[in-house]
């Protein structure tokens, strides 16, 4: 069967301002900041079969969001290609966009509009009519434990947890076959976190949706993901099932290993080293 | 079907804009109030020189108000969505950019026309201007024809924030200022220094103002205004596809360089 997602040798670099004006420097130097090249994603290749939840773990700034943006047609890679159910994301952009949706860390909403108005806007963009959108979003929000009366409250008055639930509902509304979740549970309280996690599992089970998920939460990664990639400085340093990742570290070291141990072992620094760095 | 699909996306944008106007309604009223006062004060400058001058100046104020709204709505739509944080979501939607921007433009025209109509009514009442001699039909037609050209310019301006988040908005303001200076909004372009005159010739606002004054001050009919209208339409027909083309280039550039958004 055709894989849901194929990334082959995807790379992306950015030109970054090399920092602002230093104290004492002439002010006009700040007008034309120097640029430096930053390799955000390096030669990343992987495949995800249909219906799998695939996790990406990595430190801050390791390239997770960049990779998600490339898959979701928002960034054009410098090298490499991405296929979603066999369609090249660059050549068949419109077609691919219909099949995917993405939830980002920050809730991207019209803050003055209510969740309901935001959801209707999203639904119409994806060619659902208002009635369909209303029913589906009711259903999804209910399952996420979103209080029904808050649906007409402006987004800016909702807590982060509720906003994120609306974001998940918005993505699910359009029945994507590939769902891209960029830290969907970051900043949520344990209850909301569990609501969202259970819903993700439910969606995968019921609709056979393929899901790419980034997270900083090891427990979440273990609970949700069939396979995990660990990314460090733009490149994948490991890709396996959570159990295999732990086993291989355990057999190297002897004894037990947690996913956190694996994370530290693979992202360059041991916990002690990281502590020292922080001091 | 393709086309009906794209048409249905209309509801998305028009509905969204309408909801936003509702939500920011107090601001709408405040801006409208300010625009009315602005038109009145400019009209008052002409009182000592007679009713002709008042009308001449108010037409300038009204039209400039309309063009500014149009330019602002289209030109700032991208930077505004970036500020709201919704830009990636909107750009990722499975609709053509033509549909997306087209409906933003049409919303801007409707919105601008309604605003201008309200201001015109207040101003006419205040100065006791009779619009009997004016040809309102021609006036409306001038608005619509000039909209085309200004949408084209707006599309080009809208892409600037994609190229550079901060400098883009700065450039938009400069462009708008230049158009105000050279198009003869409150004076005949003859008074401009010679080195600025070439800019008046290429500014579509110059022809818009000329045609609008002819319609409202001299009551000139649509047929008599024909040549000016044709000129405006031709400018529009050139500028809109050009604007779209440039917008698409800008969008690709933004998607390559990561200028669309970067947080997360
Ligand atoms: N649009 C952009 N323009 C310039 N640099 C960028 C852009 N997006 C990301 N970067 C840089 O690329 C690197 C990878 O960023 P990315 O956001 O992909 O990391 P991440 O793994 O998602 O981090 P986090 O865990 O903090 O979300 C970072 O150094 C970041 O500063
Ligand atoms: Mg990120």
XYZ file of C-alpha atoms and ligand atoms in Angstrom:
575
model
C 0.000 0.000 0.000
C 1.123 3.514 -0.710
C 2.608 5.266 2.322
C 0.668 8.265 3.630
C 3.789 10.376 3.789
C 7.191 10.124 2.178
C 9.951 12.608 2.894
C 13.086 12.092 0.889
C 16.274 13.964 1.720
C 14.465 17.133 2.736
C 16.675 20.070 3.650
C 15.914 23.636 4.584
C 18.172 26.487 5.504
C 17.308 30.009 6.605
C 19.164 33.265 6.438
C 19.102 34.681 9.901
C 19.934 38.098 11.238
C 23.146 37.627 13.123
C 21.792 39.511 16.095
C 21.037 43.185 16.636
C 23.316 46.116 17.339
C 25.717 45.645 20.172
C 25.972 48.384 22.779
C 28.400 51.058 21.663
C 28.116 50.131 18.000
C 27.096 52.884 15.592
C 23.318 52.913 15.238
C 23.309 52.660 11.454
C 24.988 49.261 11.654
C 21.673 47.976 12.986
C 19.880 49.080 9.815
C 21.535 46.413 7.710
C 22.046 43.461 10.006
C 24.531 40.827 8.955
C 23.021 37.543 7.812
C 24.160 34.098 8.724
C 23.017 30.796 7.314
C 21.135 28.468 9.609
C 20.542 24.830 8.710
C 17.119 24.089 10.159
C 16.474 20.698 8.505
C 19.204 18.492 7.059
C 18.623 15.613 4.691
C 15.639 14.166 6.508
C 14.117 11.022 5.001
C 11.329 8.878 6.355
C 8.050 7.205 5.484
C 4.848 6.919 7.429
C 2.295 4.252 6.540
C -1.370 5.075 6.523
C -3.079 5.232 9.904
C 0.089 5.541 11.968
C 0.820 8.118 14.639
C 4.385 9.186 14.050
C 6.151 11.233 16.702
C 9.006 13.706 16.372
C 10.986 14.508 19.498
C 13.794 17.008 19.721
C 15.191 19.929 21.668
C 14.042 23.515 21.096
C 15.192 24.809 17.744
C 16.007 21.358 16.372
C 13.771 21.792 13.317
C 10.503 20.078 14.237
C 8.206 22.935 13.309
C 10.179 23.642 10.161
C 9.715 20.055 9.045
C 5.988 20.223 9.811
C 5.698 23.431 7.775
C 7.422 21.836 4.817
C 5.006 18.915 4.915
C 2.054 21.268 5.232
C 3.002 23.243 2.060
C 3.863 26.395 3.993
C 7.583 26.244 3.325
C 9.340 25.234 0.144
C 12.290 22.949 0.911
C 15.673 23.782 -0.610
C 16.272 20.148 -1.462
C 14.378 16.908 -1.351
C 10.762 16.083 -1.982
C 7.686 15.335 0.039
C 4.841 13.118 -1.121
C 1.471 12.779 0.515
C -0.345 9.687 -0.733
C 1.873 9.852 -3.760
C 1.260 13.523 -4.551
C 4.210 15.864 -4.570
C 3.368 18.663 -2.125
C 4.949 21.292 -4.345
C 3.413 20.233 -7.635
C -0.050 19.318 -6.395
C -0.305 21.949 -3.738
C -4.042 22.542 -3.974
C -4.868 18.855 -3.951
C -2.562 18.165 -1.033
C -3.952 21.077 0.935
C -7.373 19.516 0.750
C -6.074 16.321 2.351
C -4.177 17.804 5.269
C -4.614 20.064 8.230
C -2.321 21.344 10.891
C -2.512 22.383 14.511
C 0.264 24.720 15.573
C 1.599 25.435 19.057
C 0.195 28.929 19.146
C -3.535 29.181 18.616
C -3.925 30.923 15.267
C -7.318 32.553 15.512
C -9.112 35.808 14.916
C -9.023 36.754 18.551
C -12.052 39.026 18.538
C -14.236 36.433 16.872
C -15.867 33.598 18.774
C -14.802 29.977 18.412
C -17.974 29.409 16.483
C -17.217 32.181 13.974
C -13.639 30.974 13.621
C -14.793 27.419 13.010
C -17.348 28.485 10.425
C -14.694 30.482 8.595
C -12.408 27.451 8.544
C -15.177 25.123 7.427
C -16.134 27.331 4.494
C -12.536 27.576 3.376
C -12.619 23.806 3.121
C -15.953 23.741 1.363
C -18.219 22.593 4.150
C -21.455 24.476 4.563
C -22.426 26.194 7.781
C -24.901 23.503 8.839
C -22.405 20.668 8.398
C -19.776 22.735 10.160
C -22.066 23.470 13.072
C -22.965 19.841 13.658
C -19.478 18.505 13.290
C -17.844 21.133 15.463
C -20.471 20.620 18.181
C -19.748 16.923 18.139
C -15.969 17.322 18.186
C -15.937 20.013 20.865
C -18.179 17.929 23.036
C -15.842 14.975 22.810
C -12.935 17.243 23.687
C -14.751 18.380 26.807
C -15.283 21.934 25.584
C -18.115 23.662 27.509
C -20.900 24.286 25.035
C -21.873 27.736 26.233
C -18.381 29.073 25.569
C -18.677 28.553 21.856
C -19.936 32.113 21.372
C -17.281 33.728 23.565
C -14.563 35.691 21.764
C -11.409 33.594 21.458
C -9.331 36.107 23.384
C -11.400 35.395 26.488
C -10.778 31.649 26.396
C -8.025 29.931 28.354
C -5.101 28.460 26.473
C -6.476 24.964 26.985
C -9.830 25.824 25.485
C -8.205 27.660 22.578
C -6.107 24.628 21.816
C -9.199 22.435 21.865
C -10.808 24.726 19.317
C -7.650 24.465 17.233
C -7.883 20.682 17.305
C -11.562 20.842 16.433
C -10.833 23.187 13.533
C -8.301 20.782 12.098
C -10.589 17.775 12.508
C -13.563 19.572 11.035
C -12.174 19.190 7.564
C -11.633 15.409 7.864
C -7.954 15.433 6.939
C -6.325 12.150 5.970
C -3.002 13.475 7.190
C -3.039 15.486 10.380
C -0.018 17.516 11.455
C 0.105 18.296 15.150
C 2.865 20.623 16.283
C 2.994 20.402 20.074
C -0.789 20.194 20.429
C -0.713 19.707 24.192
C 2.020 22.131 25.217
C 0.796 24.367 27.996
C -2.339 22.381 28.768
C -3.324 21.247 32.241
C -3.297 17.481 32.901
C -7.025 17.131 32.320
C -7.087 19.050 29.046
C -3.943 17.281 27.958
C -5.582 13.934 28.506
C -8.749 15.052 26.711
C -6.727 16.015 23.658
C -4.547 12.897 23.752
C -7.509 10.574 24.007
C -9.206 12.364 21.190
C -6.140 12.000 18.985
C -6.122 8.266 19.642
C -9.829 8.079 18.923
C -9.475 9.882 15.605
C -6.655 7.612 14.553
C -8.683 4.541 15.467
C -11.982 5.581 13.950
C -10.857 7.310 10.781
C -7.517 5.658 10.144
C -6.039 9.140 10.034
C -2.287 9.386 9.678
C -0.883 11.721 12.291
C 2.485 13.420 12.607
C 2.988 14.730 16.099
C 5.742 16.766 17.684
C 6.003 16.998 21.448
C 8.313 17.693 24.358
C 6.393 15.293 26.542
C 8.016 11.859 26.718
C 4.992 10.273 28.325
C 2.782 11.587 25.554
C 5.163 10.310 22.912
C 5.082 6.840 24.432
C 1.363 6.848 24.876
C 0.436 8.027 21.391
C 3.153 7.214 18.908
C 3.709 3.944 17.103
C 7.078 5.158 15.892
C 9.325 7.963 17.032
C 11.997 9.997 15.337
C 14.469 11.969 17.383
C 15.725 15.082 15.675
C 18.790 16.999 16.706
C 20.154 20.062 14.962
C 17.974 19.462 11.903
C 18.810 15.803 11.339
C 17.151 12.569 12.468
C 19.412 10.752 14.911
C 17.064 7.835 15.572
C 13.855 6.375 14.219
C 12.147 3.382 15.777
C 9.315 2.251 18.015
C 9.496 3.665 21.547
C 10.145 0.183 22.917
C 13.026 -0.501 20.548
C 14.595 2.878 21.258
C 14.586 2.112 24.977
C 15.785 -1.461 24.507
C 18.734 -0.548 22.374
C 19.927 2.032 24.896
C 19.348 -0.399 27.735
C 21.396 -3.096 26.055
C 24.230 -0.633 25.474
C 24.280 0.554 29.066
C 22.997 -2.539 30.755
C 19.931 -2.133 32.935
C 16.786 -0.081 32.362
C 16.318 2.953 30.152
C 13.454 5.421 29.926
C 12.522 7.408 26.859
C 13.988 10.438 28.563
C 17.330 8.633 28.863
C 17.144 7.869 25.174
C 16.397 11.519 24.435
C 19.410 12.763 26.364
C 21.685 10.061 25.021
C 20.760 10.866 21.434
C 20.499 14.637 21.507
C 24.164 14.971 22.234
C 24.158 15.755 25.886
C 23.791 13.645 28.985
C 21.592 15.060 31.727
C 24.634 16.008 33.811
C 26.202 17.818 30.895
C 22.974 19.660 30.181
C 22.867 20.710 33.832
C 26.393 22.006 33.643
C 25.576 23.965 30.491
C 22.637 25.574 32.181
C 24.813 26.878 35.033
C -17.414 21.329 -8.948
C -14.373 23.541 -9.166
C -16.004 26.874 -9.712
C -18.821 26.431 -7.250
C -16.216 25.352 -4.728
C -14.269 28.532 -5.198
C -17.468 30.533 -5.066
C -18.421 28.976 -1.782
C -15.125 30.103 -0.308
C -16.614 33.555 -0.835
C -18.776 33.042 2.195
C -15.674 32.316 4.187
C -14.078 35.669 3.474
C -17.105 37.893 3.236
C -18.602 36.248 6.321
C -15.366 36.622 8.194
C -14.988 40.299 7.271
C -18.583 40.983 8.157
C -18.129 39.338 11.560
C -15.011 41.382 12.129
C -16.770 44.636 11.271
C -19.485 43.666 13.736
C -16.953 42.905 16.430
C -14.993 46.103 15.883
C -18.155 48.107 15.356
C -17.209 50.848 17.806
C -14.024 51.437 15.900
C -15.960 51.531 12.650
C -18.122 54.297 14.068
C -15.095 56.187 15.333
C -13.287 55.966 12.000
C -16.381 56.996 10.147
C -16.805 59.954 12.474
C -13.213 60.956 11.863
C -13.604 60.636 8.089
C -16.722 62.776 8.142
C -14.976 65.478 10.156
C -11.990 65.281 7.854
C -14.171 65.798 4.780
C -15.992 68.655 6.455
C -12.879 70.535 7.524
C -11.442 70.253 4.067
C -14.707 71.459 2.559
C -14.735 74.389 4.976
C -11.415 75.608 3.593
C -13.258 76.407 0.378
C -16.201 78.277 1.881
C -14.690 81.742 1.386
C -14.046 80.943 -2.283
C -17.589 79.920 -3.072
C -19.653 76.740 -3.450
C -17.638 75.533 -6.432
C -14.498 75.341 -4.327
C -16.313 73.577 -1.505
C -17.538 70.918 -3.838
C -14.164 70.630 -5.523
C -12.462 70.017 -2.202
C -15.086 67.683 -0.760
C -15.015 65.512 -3.849
C -11.254 65.281 -3.311
C -11.713 64.323 0.340
C -14.428 61.779 -0.440
C -12.551 60.107 -3.210
C -9.307 60.032 -1.338
C -11.193 58.485 1.561
C -12.582 55.809 -0.734
C -9.241 55.037 -2.337
C -7.508 54.944 1.027
C -10.022 52.446 2.377
C -9.640 50.284 -0.691
C -5.893 50.454 -0.627
C -5.796 49.871 3.103
C -8.197 46.923 3.132
C -6.414 45.102 0.344
C -2.901 46.273 1.066
C -2.997 45.570 4.773
C -4.975 42.336 4.626
C -1.810 40.260 4.669
C 0.042 42.161 7.364
C -3.065 42.188 9.458
C -3.430 38.401 9.276
C 0.200 38.076 10.149
C -0.408 40.217 13.204
C -3.450 38.132 14.166
C -1.428 34.961 13.648
C -3.884 33.443 11.189
C -1.806 33.947 8.066
C -0.509 30.394 7.807
C -3.948 28.997 8.310
C -5.474 31.140 5.581
C -2.618 30.520 3.157
C -2.786 26.778 3.740
C -6.450 26.571 2.804
C -7.231 24.653 -0.403
C -8.434 27.614 -2.426
C -6.856 29.636 -5.174
C -5.120 32.833 -4.259
C -7.272 34.533 -6.894
C -10.401 33.599 -4.941
C -8.896 34.606 -1.652
C -7.706 38.004 -2.812
C -10.586 38.597 -5.199
C -13.092 38.436 -2.406
C -11.021 40.580 -0.129
C -11.112 43.168 -2.929
C -14.820 42.924 -3.511
C -15.453 43.266 0.185
C -13.243 46.353 0.196
C -15.181 47.929 -2.677
C -18.556 47.333 -1.056
C -17.310 48.525 2.284
C -15.659 51.616 0.787
C -18.723 52.499 -1.267
C -21.018 52.330 1.743
C -18.676 54.475 3.787
C -18.298 57.018 1.023
C -22.062 57.148 0.551
C -22.583 57.930 4.232
C -19.917 60.617 4.249
C -21.330 62.149 1.066
C -24.774 62.355 2.628
C -23.484 64.056 5.774
C -21.304 66.474 3.849
C -24.081 67.394 1.431
C -26.390 68.048 4.370
C -23.820 70.131 6.238
C -22.979 72.415 3.329
C -26.521 72.433 2.012
C -25.137 71.179 -1.276
C -27.745 70.164 -3.743
C -26.673 67.130 -5.705
C -29.305 67.839 -8.360
C -26.757 69.004 -10.897
C -24.499 66.064 -10.133
C -24.634 62.854 -12.040
C -24.551 60.283 -9.223
C -24.721 57.364 -11.621
C -21.566 58.533 -13.360
C -20.007 59.110 -9.962
C -20.696 55.550 -8.896
C -19.332 54.240 -12.158
C -16.150 56.212 -11.618
C -15.780 54.550 -8.223
C -16.183 51.099 -9.681
C -13.847 51.654 -12.624
C -11.175 53.215 -10.497
C -11.493 50.371 -8.010
C -9.985 48.021 -10.586
C -6.806 50.021 -10.855
C -6.553 50.449 -7.126
C -7.076 46.796 -6.438
C -4.160 46.113 -8.752
C -2.015 48.535 -6.798
C -3.359 47.113 -3.539
C -2.319 43.595 -4.535
C 1.181 44.804 -5.214
C 1.200 46.575 -1.880
C -0.241 43.523 -0.113
C 2.716 41.454 -1.155
C 5.241 43.816 0.375
C 4.675 42.613 3.951
C 5.366 39.092 2.697
C 8.762 40.158 1.440
C 9.687 41.989 4.587
C 7.324 41.955 7.544
C 8.269 45.380 8.820
C 9.536 47.294 5.834
C 6.625 46.114 3.754
C 4.119 48.153 5.723
C 6.474 51.086 5.677
C 6.699 50.917 1.895
C 2.917 50.732 1.603
C 2.570 53.974 3.503
C 5.155 55.695 1.353
C 3.407 54.564 -1.814
C 0.091 55.843 -0.534
C 1.641 59.181 0.423
C 3.113 59.595 -3.035
C -0.238 58.955 -4.679
C -1.803 61.589 -2.437
C 0.841 64.094 -3.408
C 0.824 63.694 -7.169
C -2.773 62.890 -8.063
C -4.346 66.301 -7.557
C -6.618 65.329 -4.697
C -7.102 68.904 -3.453
C -5.535 70.946 -6.266
C -4.973 70.873 -10.011
C -1.882 68.920 -10.926
C -0.655 72.002 -12.898
C 0.567 73.460 -9.613
C 3.026 70.635 -9.089
C 6.672 71.222 -9.917
C 7.607 69.902 -13.337
C 9.684 67.039 -11.987
C 6.664 65.577 -10.194
C 4.319 65.777 -13.162
C 5.371 62.489 -14.757
C 4.228 60.760 -11.583
C 0.768 62.343 -11.892
C 0.485 60.963 -15.374
C 1.024 57.390 -14.223
C -1.117 57.605 -11.086
C -4.559 56.150 -11.724
C -5.919 58.430 -9.004
C -5.335 61.439 -11.284
C -7.878 60.153 -13.792
C -10.254 59.019 -11.096
C -10.375 62.482 -9.567
C -10.778 64.175 -12.911
C -13.659 61.913 -13.854
C -15.322 62.115 -10.455
C -15.233 65.915 -10.498
C -16.618 65.999 -13.983
C -19.480 63.746 -12.896
C -20.313 65.440 -9.618
C -19.457 69.095 -10.373
C -20.435 69.348 -13.986
C -22.981 66.565 -14.068
C -21.209 64.970 -16.984
C -22.907 61.869 -18.317
C -21.474 58.405 -18.570
C -21.056 58.672 -22.322
C -19.242 61.990 -22.066
C -16.929 60.440 -19.518
C -16.292 57.477 -21.790
C -12.661 58.141 -22.641
C -11.653 58.650 -18.995
C -13.480 55.493 -17.995
C -11.863 53.475 -20.721
C -8.509 54.736 -19.575
C -9.256 53.706 -15.987
C -10.505 50.291 -17.033
C -7.465 49.695 -19.200
C -5.184 50.600 -16.310
C -7.158 48.188 -14.143
C -6.990 45.409 -16.685
C -3.234 45.772 -16.765
C -2.703 46.247 -13.052
C -4.878 43.433 -11.661
C -3.188 40.494 -13.405
C 0.153 42.182 -12.827
C -0.704 42.559 -9.149
C -1.721 38.910 -8.903
C 1.410 37.808 -10.680
C 3.584 39.835 -8.346
C 1.638 38.550 -5.362
C 2.270 34.973 -6.416
C 5.970 35.646 -6.831
C 6.030 37.232 -3.391
C 4.180 34.321 -1.855
C 6.674 31.851 -3.305
C 9.522 33.970 -2.029
C 7.974 34.051 1.435
C 7.531 30.285 1.396
C 11.155 29.845 0.447
C 12.666 32.262 2.899
C 10.387 31.509 5.838
C 8.911 35.003 5.909
C 5.318 33.821 6.250
C 5.672 33.031 9.941
C 8.318 31.513 12.098
C 7.206 31.044 15.652
C 6.515 27.580 17.067
N 11.016 31.342 9.308
C 12.244 31.239 9.831
N 13.193 32.119 9.514
C 14.430 32.017 10.042
N 14.801 31.052 10.890
C 13.893 30.147 11.257
C 12.567 30.194 10.746
N 11.864 29.170 11.290
C 12.723 28.513 12.084
N 13.934 29.093 12.076
C 15.107 28.620 12.813
O 15.314 27.279 12.470
C 15.646 26.491 13.620
C 14.624 25.394 13.811
O 13.411 25.984 14.239
P 12.081 25.170 14.512
O 11.034 26.155 14.833
O 11.842 24.238 13.398
O 12.474 24.360 15.825
P 11.573 23.443 16.748
O 12.212 22.106 16.788
O 10.159 23.507 16.324
O 11.751 24.165 18.151
P 10.716 24.252 19.377
O 10.847 22.975 20.127
O 11.229 25.408 20.173
O 9.361 24.471 18.829
C 15.689 27.483 14.772
O 17.043 27.835 14.979
C 14.899 28.647 14.313
O 15.362 29.837 14.879
Mg 8.382 24.097 17.186
